[in-house]
């Protein structure tokens, strides 16, 4: 398949859940497509702090669902010329354009990627989060860069729907817990204990999220647990 089938958003706003630090929800778990400041990517010359975007898949970030693995794949994000949405298919295959990121034009550079210490990815340094569609566009371009194989974003959406649904549930759980005075890490751990524990059906909420027909029921069960558990 040709690069002409690579997709582009309808507008820059389609890319983001949060495009500036003021919009970032601190209760949201770290995800693919999160942009952090103050990141040093090993192996780049010169090594200096700057913006970086997480490329690691959410399921590969954590060994136990809560604590990040020691290192994650991160690509440098640097200031860029404005790449019009119509030109995303026109020779810009080494980058993921990030228009209107924190008021400027940037791009994630796939050639400038490395394993970054996860300890440097601080919640207070997260300046942007991609939307599910934005993440799928990032993954599509990264896969194309690596393999020249084009994966339609709707196929990526089918594969990642349970992961994004779980992230939304975790964000809601942690937000409510923080409002009641609990800590972020403590709340994340409590959520993952709940989401992985089998209910009376013998399956866990996490397993049930793989079935689109059961996702609404999982959300109801979680809200009931928060209210009465």
Short mmCIF file of C-alpha atoms in Angstrom, two decimals:
data_model
loop_
_atom_site.label_atom_id
_atom_site.label_comp_id
_atom_site.label_asym_id
_atom_site.label_seq_id
_atom_site.Cartn_x
_atom_site.Cartn_y
_atom_site.Cartn_z
CA UNK A 1 0.00 0.00 0.00
CA UNK A 2 1.22 3.52 -0.70
CA UNK A 3 1.73 6.31 1.79
CA UNK A 4 -1.23 8.06 0.19
CA UNK A 5 -3.42 6.03 2.55
CA UNK A 6 -1.78 7.49 5.66
CA UNK A 7 -4.41 9.41 7.56
CA UNK A 8 -4.55 12.97 8.87
CA UNK A 9 -6.87 14.56 11.41
CA UNK A 10 -9.64 16.86 10.33
CA UNK A 11 -8.22 19.58 12.56
CA UNK A 12 -5.35 19.86 15.07
CA UNK A 13 -7.83 19.66 17.95
CA UNK A 14 -8.66 16.08 16.90
CA UNK A 15 -5.19 15.05 18.05
CA UNK A 16 -5.42 16.03 21.70
CA UNK A 17 -7.17 15.42 24.96
CA UNK A 18 -4.91 18.15 26.31
CA UNK A 19 -2.63 20.33 24.19
CA UNK A 20 -1.15 22.44 27.00
CA UNK A 21 -0.13 21.92 30.64
CA UNK A 22 -3.24 23.69 31.94
CA UNK A 23 -5.48 21.12 30.23
CA UNK A 24 -3.70 17.96 31.42
CA UNK A 25 -5.69 15.80 33.83
CA UNK A 26 -3.22 14.68 36.48
CA UNK A 27 -5.42 11.70 37.41
CA UNK A 28 -5.05 10.22 33.93
CA UNK A 29 -2.60 7.31 33.79
CA UNK A 30 0.48 7.74 31.65
CA UNK A 31 -0.26 6.68 28.08
CA UNK A 32 1.30 6.41 24.66
CA UNK A 33 1.34 9.89 23.15
CA UNK A 34 1.91 11.75 26.41
CA UNK A 35 4.33 14.65 25.93
CA UNK A 36 6.73 15.54 28.75
CA UNK A 37 9.13 18.42 29.29
CA UNK A 38 12.58 18.13 30.82
CA UNK A 39 13.40 14.87 29.01
CA UNK A 40 16.91 13.77 28.04
CA UNK A 41 16.94 11.09 25.32
CA UNK A 42 20.11 8.98 25.66
CA UNK A 43 22.26 8.69 22.56
CA UNK A 44 21.34 12.02 21.03
CA UNK A 45 24.10 14.50 20.45
CA UNK A 46 24.24 16.81 22.22
CA UNK A 47 22.31 15.28 25.09
CA UNK A 48 20.07 18.00 26.46
CA UNK A 49 16.70 18.35 28.11
CA UNK A 50 13.66 19.04 25.98
CA UNK A 51 10.28 17.70 25.02
CA UNK A 52 9.67 13.99 24.48
CA UNK A 53 6.69 11.83 23.52
CA UNK A 54 6.08 8.33 24.87
CA UNK A 55 5.97 5.62 22.19
CA UNK A 56 5.70 2.57 24.44
CA UNK A 57 2.32 0.82 24.34
CA UNK A 58 0.32 1.21 27.60
CA UNK A 59 0.34 -2.56 28.20
CA UNK A 60 4.15 -2.59 28.00
CA UNK A 61 4.71 0.36 30.33
CA UNK A 62 4.04 -1.39 33.63
CA UNK A 63 4.93 -4.77 35.05
CA UNK A 64 2.20 -4.69 37.70
CA UNK A 65 -0.32 -2.28 36.21
CA UNK A 66 0.80 0.57 38.47
CA UNK A 67 4.57 1.06 38.60
CA UNK A 68 6.27 2.10 35.39
CA UNK A 69 9.01 -0.11 34.00
CA UNK A 70 12.49 1.39 34.53
CA UNK A 71 12.76 2.64 30.93
CA UNK A 72 10.26 3.60 28.22
CA UNK A 73 10.68 4.34 24.53
CA UNK A 74 10.50 8.08 23.99
CA UNK A 75 11.04 10.17 20.86
CA UNK A 76 12.34 13.72 20.84
CA UNK A 77 9.73 16.41 20.17
CA UNK A 78 11.19 19.54 18.58
CA UNK A 79 9.95 22.75 17.03
CA UNK A 80 8.92 22.23 13.42
CA UNK A 81 7.75 24.06 10.37
CA UNK A 82 4.00 24.04 10.06
CA UNK A 83 3.00 20.92 8.13
CA UNK A 84 -0.46 21.39 6.66
CA UNK A 85 -2.91 18.56 7.25
CA UNK A 86 -3.01 17.93 3.50
CA UNK A 87 0.75 17.31 3.48
CA UNK A 88 0.89 14.64 6.15
CA UNK A 89 1.23 12.09 3.32
CA UNK A 90 3.84 14.11 1.43
CA UNK A 91 7.33 13.10 2.47
CA UNK A 92 7.06 13.67 6.22
CA UNK A 93 7.29 10.01 7.15
CA UNK A 94 10.03 10.38 9.77
CA UNK A 95 7.88 12.53 12.03
CA UNK A 96 4.54 12.77 13.74
CA UNK A 97 3.38 16.38 13.32
CA UNK A 98 2.09 17.98 16.50
CA UNK A 99 0.46 21.22 15.38
CA UNK A 100 -0.77 23.71 17.96
CA UNK A 101 1.04 21.94 20.78
CA UNK A 102 1.20 24.40 23.67
CA UNK A 103 0.76 27.26 21.21
CA UNK A 104 3.44 26.22 18.71
CA UNK A 105 4.19 23.79 15.90
CA UNK A 106 6.20 20.72 16.82
CA UNK A 107 6.92 17.22 15.55
CA UNK A 108 7.94 13.94 17.15
CA UNK A 109 11.08 12.71 15.41
CA UNK A 110 11.20 8.93 15.03
CA UNK A 111 14.92 9.02 14.16
CA UNK A 112 15.62 10.58 17.56
CA UNK A 113 14.30 7.89 19.86
CA UNK A 114 15.76 6.21 22.91
CA UNK A 115 15.08 4.44 26.19
CA UNK A 116 14.36 7.11 28.79
CA UNK A 117 14.46 6.60 32.56
CA UNK A 118 10.82 6.48 33.62
CA UNK A 119 11.74 8.28 36.85
CA UNK A 120 12.21 11.42 34.73
CA UNK A 121 8.57 11.27 33.54
CA UNK A 122 7.03 13.32 36.30
CA UNK A 123 3.27 14.04 36.44
CA UNK A 124 4.03 17.73 36.82
CA UNK A 125 6.14 17.63 33.62
CA UNK A 126 3.40 16.19 31.42
CA UNK A 127 2.38 19.02 29.10
CA UNK A 128 0.02 17.26 26.66
CA UNK A 129 -1.94 14.06 26.06
CA UNK A 130 -3.10 12.73 22.73
CA UNK A 131 -6.68 11.63 22.13
CA UNK A 132 -7.31 7.99 21.21
CA UNK A 133 -7.44 9.03 17.54
CA UNK A 134 -4.24 11.02 17.98
CA UNK A 135 -2.54 7.97 19.49
CA UNK A 136 -3.70 5.81 16.59
CA UNK A 137 -2.31 8.33 14.10
CA UNK A 138 0.99 8.31 16.01
CA UNK A 139 1.07 4.51 15.96
CA UNK A 140 0.14 4.37 12.28
CA UNK A 141 2.98 6.72 11.31
CA UNK A 142 5.48 4.97 13.59
CA UNK A 143 4.59 1.56 12.16
CA UNK A 144 4.92 2.99 8.63
CA UNK A 145 8.29 4.50 9.51
CA UNK A 146 9.56 1.17 10.84
CA UNK A 147 8.05 -1.24 8.31
CA UNK A 148 6.40 0.64 5.41
CA UNK A 149 3.31 -1.38 6.31
CA UNK A 150 0.14 0.64 6.66
CA UNK A 151 -2.31 -0.24 9.41
CA UNK A 152 -5.65 1.61 9.18
CA UNK A 153 -6.44 3.51 12.37
CA UNK A 154 -9.79 1.74 12.69
CA UNK A 155 -7.91 -1.54 13.09
CA UNK A 156 -5.72 0.02 15.75
CA UNK A 157 -8.88 1.31 17.45
CA UNK A 158 -10.36 -2.19 17.54
CA UNK A 159 -7.21 -3.56 19.16
CA UNK A 160 -6.81 -0.80 21.74
CA UNK A 161 -10.44 -0.09 22.73
CA UNK A 162 -10.26 -2.10 25.99
CA UNK A 163 -7.02 -0.34 26.96
CA UNK A 164 -8.48 3.13 26.43
CA UNK A 165 -11.69 2.19 28.23
CA UNK A 166 -9.65 1.02 31.21
CA UNK A 167 -7.67 4.27 31.17
CA UNK A 168 -10.89 6.28 31.24
CA UNK A 169 -12.16 4.24 34.18
CA UNK A 170 -8.89 4.66 36.04
CA UNK A 171 -8.95 8.42 35.49
CA UNK A 172 -12.48 8.63 36.89
CA UNK A 173 -11.60 6.40 39.88
CA UNK A 174 -8.43 8.34 40.73
CA UNK A 175 -10.14 11.71 40.29
CA UNK A 176 -12.87 10.74 42.75
CA UNK A 177 -10.35 9.29 45.20
CA UNK A 178 -8.17 12.41 45.12
CA UNK A 179 -11.24 14.55 45.76
CA UNK A 180 -11.78 12.48 48.93
CA UNK A 181 -8.20 13.12 50.01
CA UNK A 182 -6.45 9.95 48.81
CA UNK A 183 -3.04 10.00 47.11
CA UNK A 184 -2.54 9.46 43.39
CA UNK A 185 -0.33 6.36 43.62
CA UNK A 186 -2.49 4.83 46.36
CA UNK A 187 -5.61 5.39 44.25
CA UNK A 188 -4.02 3.87 41.15
CA UNK A 189 -3.08 0.76 43.13
CA UNK A 190 -6.63 0.44 44.50
CA UNK A 191 -8.09 0.71 41.01
CA UNK A 192 -5.83 -1.99 39.61
CA UNK A 193 -6.66 -4.32 42.48
CA UNK A 194 -10.36 -3.84 41.72
CA UNK A 195 -10.12 -4.08 37.93
CA UNK A 196 -8.15 -7.35 38.08
CA UNK A 197 -10.27 -9.07 40.73
CA UNK A 198 -12.91 -11.57 39.53
CA UNK A 199 -16.52 -10.78 40.37
CA UNK A 200 -19.35 -13.26 40.94
CA UNK A 201 -19.22 -14.23 37.25
CA UNK A 202 -15.67 -15.48 37.70
CA UNK A 203 -14.20 -12.88 35.34
CA UNK A 204 -12.48 -9.64 36.21
CA UNK A 205 -13.66 -6.20 35.03
CA UNK A 206 -10.46 -6.01 32.99
CA UNK A 207 -11.41 -9.20 31.14
CA UNK A 208 -14.96 -7.94 30.65
CA UNK A 209 -13.67 -4.78 28.97
CA UNK A 210 -12.55 -6.90 26.01
CA UNK A 211 -16.25 -7.37 25.19
CA UNK A 212 -17.74 -4.11 23.89
CA UNK A 213 -21.19 -5.24 25.03
CA UNK A 214 -20.06 -5.38 28.68
CA UNK A 215 -18.16 -2.10 28.99
CA UNK A 216 -21.12 -0.05 30.14
CA UNK A 217 -21.79 -2.65 32.83
CA UNK A 218 -18.19 -2.44 34.04
CA UNK A 219 -18.49 1.33 34.36
CA UNK A 220 -21.73 0.97 36.34
CA UNK A 221 -20.13 -1.63 38.58
CA UNK A 222 -17.17 0.62 39.24
CA UNK A 223 -19.34 3.59 40.15
CA UNK A 224 -21.43 1.38 42.45
CA UNK A 225 -18.23 0.13 44.12
CA UNK A 226 -16.99 3.71 44.62
CA UNK A 227 -20.29 4.74 46.11
CA UNK A 228 -20.88 1.71 48.32
CA UNK A 229 -17.69 -0.36 48.42
#
